[in-house]
Tab-separated table of C-alpha atoms in Angstrom:
chain	number	residue	atom	x	y	z
H	1	UNK	CA	153.102	72.453	128.350
H	2	UNK	CA	156.100	72.973	126.116
H	3	UNK	CA	159.596	71.053	125.334
H	4	UNK	CA	162.464	72.404	123.456
H	5	UNK	CA	165.428	70.050	122.324
H	6	UNK	CA	168.941	71.916	122.454
H	7	UNK	CA	171.624	71.303	119.947
H	8	UNK	CA	173.946	69.454	122.868
H	9	UNK	CA	170.721	67.017	123.768
H	10	UNK	CA	169.426	68.673	126.680
H	11	UNK	CA	165.923	69.317	127.114
H	12	UNK	CA	164.504	72.481	128.280
H	13	UNK	CA	160.921	72.209	130.139
H	14	UNK	CA	158.082	74.815	130.292
H	15	UNK	CA	154.734	74.701	131.794
H	16	UNK	CA	152.862	75.180	134.939
H	17	UNK	CA	155.305	73.352	137.659
H	18	UNK	CA	157.061	75.138	140.525
H	19	UNK	CA	159.542	72.022	141.318
H	20	UNK	CA	161.606	69.535	139.296
H	21	UNK	CA	163.052	66.806	141.482
H	22	UNK	CA	162.485	68.630	144.761
H	23	UNK	CA	164.297	71.439	143.399
H	24	UNK	CA	162.482	75.090	143.062
H	25	UNK	CA	162.003	75.842	139.300
H	26	UNK	CA	159.452	78.259	138.495
H	27	UNK	CA	157.625	77.230	135.334
H	28	UNK	CA	161.341	76.657	133.429
H	29	UNK	CA	163.812	74.306	133.897
H	30	UNK	CA	166.429	72.363	131.468
H	31	UNK	CA	167.322	68.522	132.087
H	32	UNK	CA	170.648	67.139	131.002
H	33	UNK	CA	171.003	64.156	128.671
H	34	UNK	CA	170.404	61.480	131.394
H	35	UNK	CA	167.098	63.156	132.712
H	36	UNK	CA	168.485	64.862	135.771
H	37	UNK	CA	168.045	68.888	136.543
H	38	UNK	CA	170.452	71.057	134.995
H	39	UNK	CA	171.785	72.925	137.909
H	40	UNK	CA	173.817	75.067	135.631
H	41	UNK	CA	170.700	76.594	134.056
H	42	UNK	CA	169.708	78.774	136.909
H	43	UNK	CA	166.279	80.686	136.415
H	44	UNK	CA	166.563	82.465	139.674
H	45	UNK	CA	162.934	83.047	140.592
H	46	UNK	CA	162.014	81.970	137.361
H	47	UNK	CA	158.654	83.208	135.593
H	48	UNK	CA	155.743	84.331	137.575
H	49	UNK	CA	153.138	82.126	135.708
H	50	UNK	CA	152.713	79.307	132.969
H	51	UNK	CA	154.903	78.953	130.227
H	52	UNK	CA	153.273	77.534	127.193
H	53	UNK	CA	155.781	77.883	124.357
H	54	UNK	CA	159.511	77.778	123.799
H	55	UNK	CA	161.957	77.916	120.927
H	56	UNK	CA	165.718	77.415	121.126
H	57	UNK	CA	168.070	79.643	118.961
H	58	UNK	CA	171.198	78.446	117.090
H	59	UNK	CA	173.250	80.416	119.736
H	60	UNK	CA	171.446	78.261	122.896
H	61	UNK	CA	169.336	81.463	123.763
H	62	UNK	CA	165.952	80.233	124.756
H	63	UNK	CA	162.456	82.108	123.999
H	64	UNK	CA	159.686	81.704	126.192
H	65	UNK	CA	156.066	82.509	125.852
H	66	UNK	CA	153.028	81.966	128.178
H	67	UNK	CA	150.686	83.756	130.452
H	68	UNK	CA	153.712	85.393	132.481
H	69	UNK	CA	154.318	88.678	133.271
H	70	UNK	CA	157.729	88.804	134.784
H	71	UNK	CA	160.875	86.740	134.734
H	72	UNK	CA	162.973	86.821	137.949
H	73	UNK	CA	161.409	90.022	138.874
H	74	UNK	CA	161.957	91.931	135.749
H	75	UNK	CA	159.041	92.960	133.639
H	76	UNK	CA	158.360	90.523	130.207
H	77	UNK	CA	154.612	90.320	129.242
H	78	UNK	CA	154.274	86.988	127.843
H	79	UNK	CA	157.457	86.774	126.107
H	80	UNK	CA	161.232	86.777	127.039
H	81	UNK	CA	164.572	85.241	125.998
H	82	UNK	CA	166.926	83.700	128.511
H	83	UNK	CA	170.502	82.909	128.051
H	84	UNK	CA	171.987	79.676	127.931
H	85	UNK	CA	172.690	79.866	131.675
H	86	UNK	CA	169.131	80.910	132.271
H	87	UNK	CA	169.541	84.323	133.011
H	88	UNK	CA	167.260	87.166	131.500
H	89	UNK	CA	168.646	88.280	127.889
H	90	UNK	CA	167.956	92.047	128.256
H	91	UNK	CA	169.161	92.513	125.130
H	92	UNK	CA	165.888	91.007	123.827
H	93	UNK	CA	163.205	93.712	124.782
H	94	UNK	CA	159.581	93.332	123.783
H	95	UNK	CA	158.738	96.679	125.283
H	96	UNK	CA	155.281	96.342	127.237
H	97	UNK	CA	155.120	93.096	125.521
H	98	UNK	CA	151.784	91.179	124.520
H	99	UNK	CA	148.063	91.833	126.074
H	100	UNK	CA	147.442	88.078	126.366
H	101	UNK	CA	149.124	84.776	126.317
H	102	UNK	CA	151.779	83.568	123.821
H	103	UNK	CA	150.935	79.893	122.876
H	104	UNK	CA	153.399	79.288	119.983
H	105	UNK	CA	156.291	80.495	119.106
H	106	UNK	CA	158.598	79.663	115.809
H	107	UNK	CA	161.876	80.855	114.532
H	108	UNK	CA	162.784	82.311	111.369
H	109	UNK	CA	166.182	82.164	109.197
H	110	UNK	CA	167.036	85.490	109.782
H	111	UNK	CA	166.502	85.577	113.579
H	112	UNK	CA	162.878	86.982	113.661
H	113	UNK	CA	160.604	85.337	116.113
H	114	UNK	CA	156.753	84.449	114.974
H	115	UNK	CA	154.133	84.365	117.780
H	116	UNK	CA	150.965	83.301	118.066
H	117	UNK	CA	148.207	83.082	121.023
H	118	UNK	CA	145.258	84.728	122.610
H	119	UNK	CA	146.703	88.203	122.308
H	120	UNK	CA	145.196	91.211	120.346
H	121	UNK	CA	148.183	93.597	120.698
H	122	UNK	CA	151.927	93.767	121.223
H	123	UNK	CA	153.214	97.017	122.791
H	124	UNK	CA	149.874	98.787	122.385
H	125	UNK	CA	149.728	98.050	118.313
H	126	UNK	CA	147.026	95.725	117.083
H	127	UNK	CA	148.095	91.896	116.311
H	128	UNK	CA	145.259	89.550	115.655
H	129	UNK	CA	146.670	86.557	117.574
H	130	UNK	CA	149.687	86.478	115.399
H	131	UNK	CA	152.844	89.009	115.332
H	132	UNK	CA	156.462	89.002	114.402
H	133	UNK	CA	159.243	90.461	116.480
H	134	UNK	CA	162.737	91.328	115.726
H	135	UNK	CA	165.866	89.661	116.657
H	136	UNK	CA	166.059	92.289	119.394
H	137	UNK	CA	162.252	91.934	120.530
H	138	UNK	CA	160.712	95.156	118.744
H	139	UNK	CA	157.402	94.580	116.575
H	140	UNK	CA	158.194	93.898	113.041
H	141	UNK	CA	156.592	96.832	110.825
H	142	UNK	CA	157.270	94.360	107.739
H	143	UNK	CA	154.923	91.720	109.004
H	144	UNK	CA	151.419	92.764	108.242
H	145	UNK	CA	148.670	89.787	108.439
H	146	UNK	CA	145.853	92.227	108.235
H	147	UNK	CA	143.287	91.568	110.994
H	148	UNK	CA	144.986	88.502	112.001
H	149	UNK	CA	142.930	85.516	113.141
H	150	UNK	CA	139.422	85.567	115.062
H	151	UNK	CA	140.334	83.119	117.700
H	152	UNK	CA	143.638	81.483	119.252
H	153	UNK	CA	147.049	80.671	117.461
H	154	UNK	CA	147.997	77.361	119.161
H	155	UNK	CA	150.862	76.231	116.660
H	156	UNK	CA	153.160	77.706	114.175
H	157	UNK	CA	155.537	76.247	111.838
H	158	UNK	CA	157.998	78.075	109.458
H	159	UNK	CA	158.394	76.406	106.115
H	160	UNK	CA	161.611	76.672	104.019
H	161	UNK	CA	161.416	79.807	102.124
H	162	UNK	CA	160.069	81.596	105.303
H	163	UNK	CA	156.189	80.865	104.743
H	164	UNK	CA	154.286	80.520	108.074
H	165	UNK	CA	151.790	77.851	108.853
H	166	UNK	CA	149.472	78.727	111.853
H	167	UNK	CA	146.923	76.263	113.733
H	168	UNK	CA	144.571	76.993	115.985
H	169	UNK	CA	141.050	77.412	117.226
């Protein structure tokens, strides 16, 4: 369901799978440039459900969005950030998270994260299928899309200058 290319050519995969090449990898994995499983990316028990969106930051950290509610046993409602090693980045804290699926992610130049999907709230605050989080995972109060969208946001793109383009249902 999701692919993200790292600067070094390795590929992060997200989806509905629980094995890659016969090795247990719950919904997220990384492949080396030759297509083999990257064992250095250790997701432990991984996510507890599907990953629909991925984004790789300049520092190599990986943002994941989806239908999951935990990563390696730690609560993370539909959004999480992973270290380059595959461990959960606990400095990115989305609080109680989203109330429904995150289907698209985009990164802004300042480190902010734009999320789109099926959700209508983030940490209990109304968010009509689009929201922006700070680089630490908190809801960005400076982002105000009004009531948002009336149906799912499935794609996001940040243009030069910071404008956000959204597509969906």
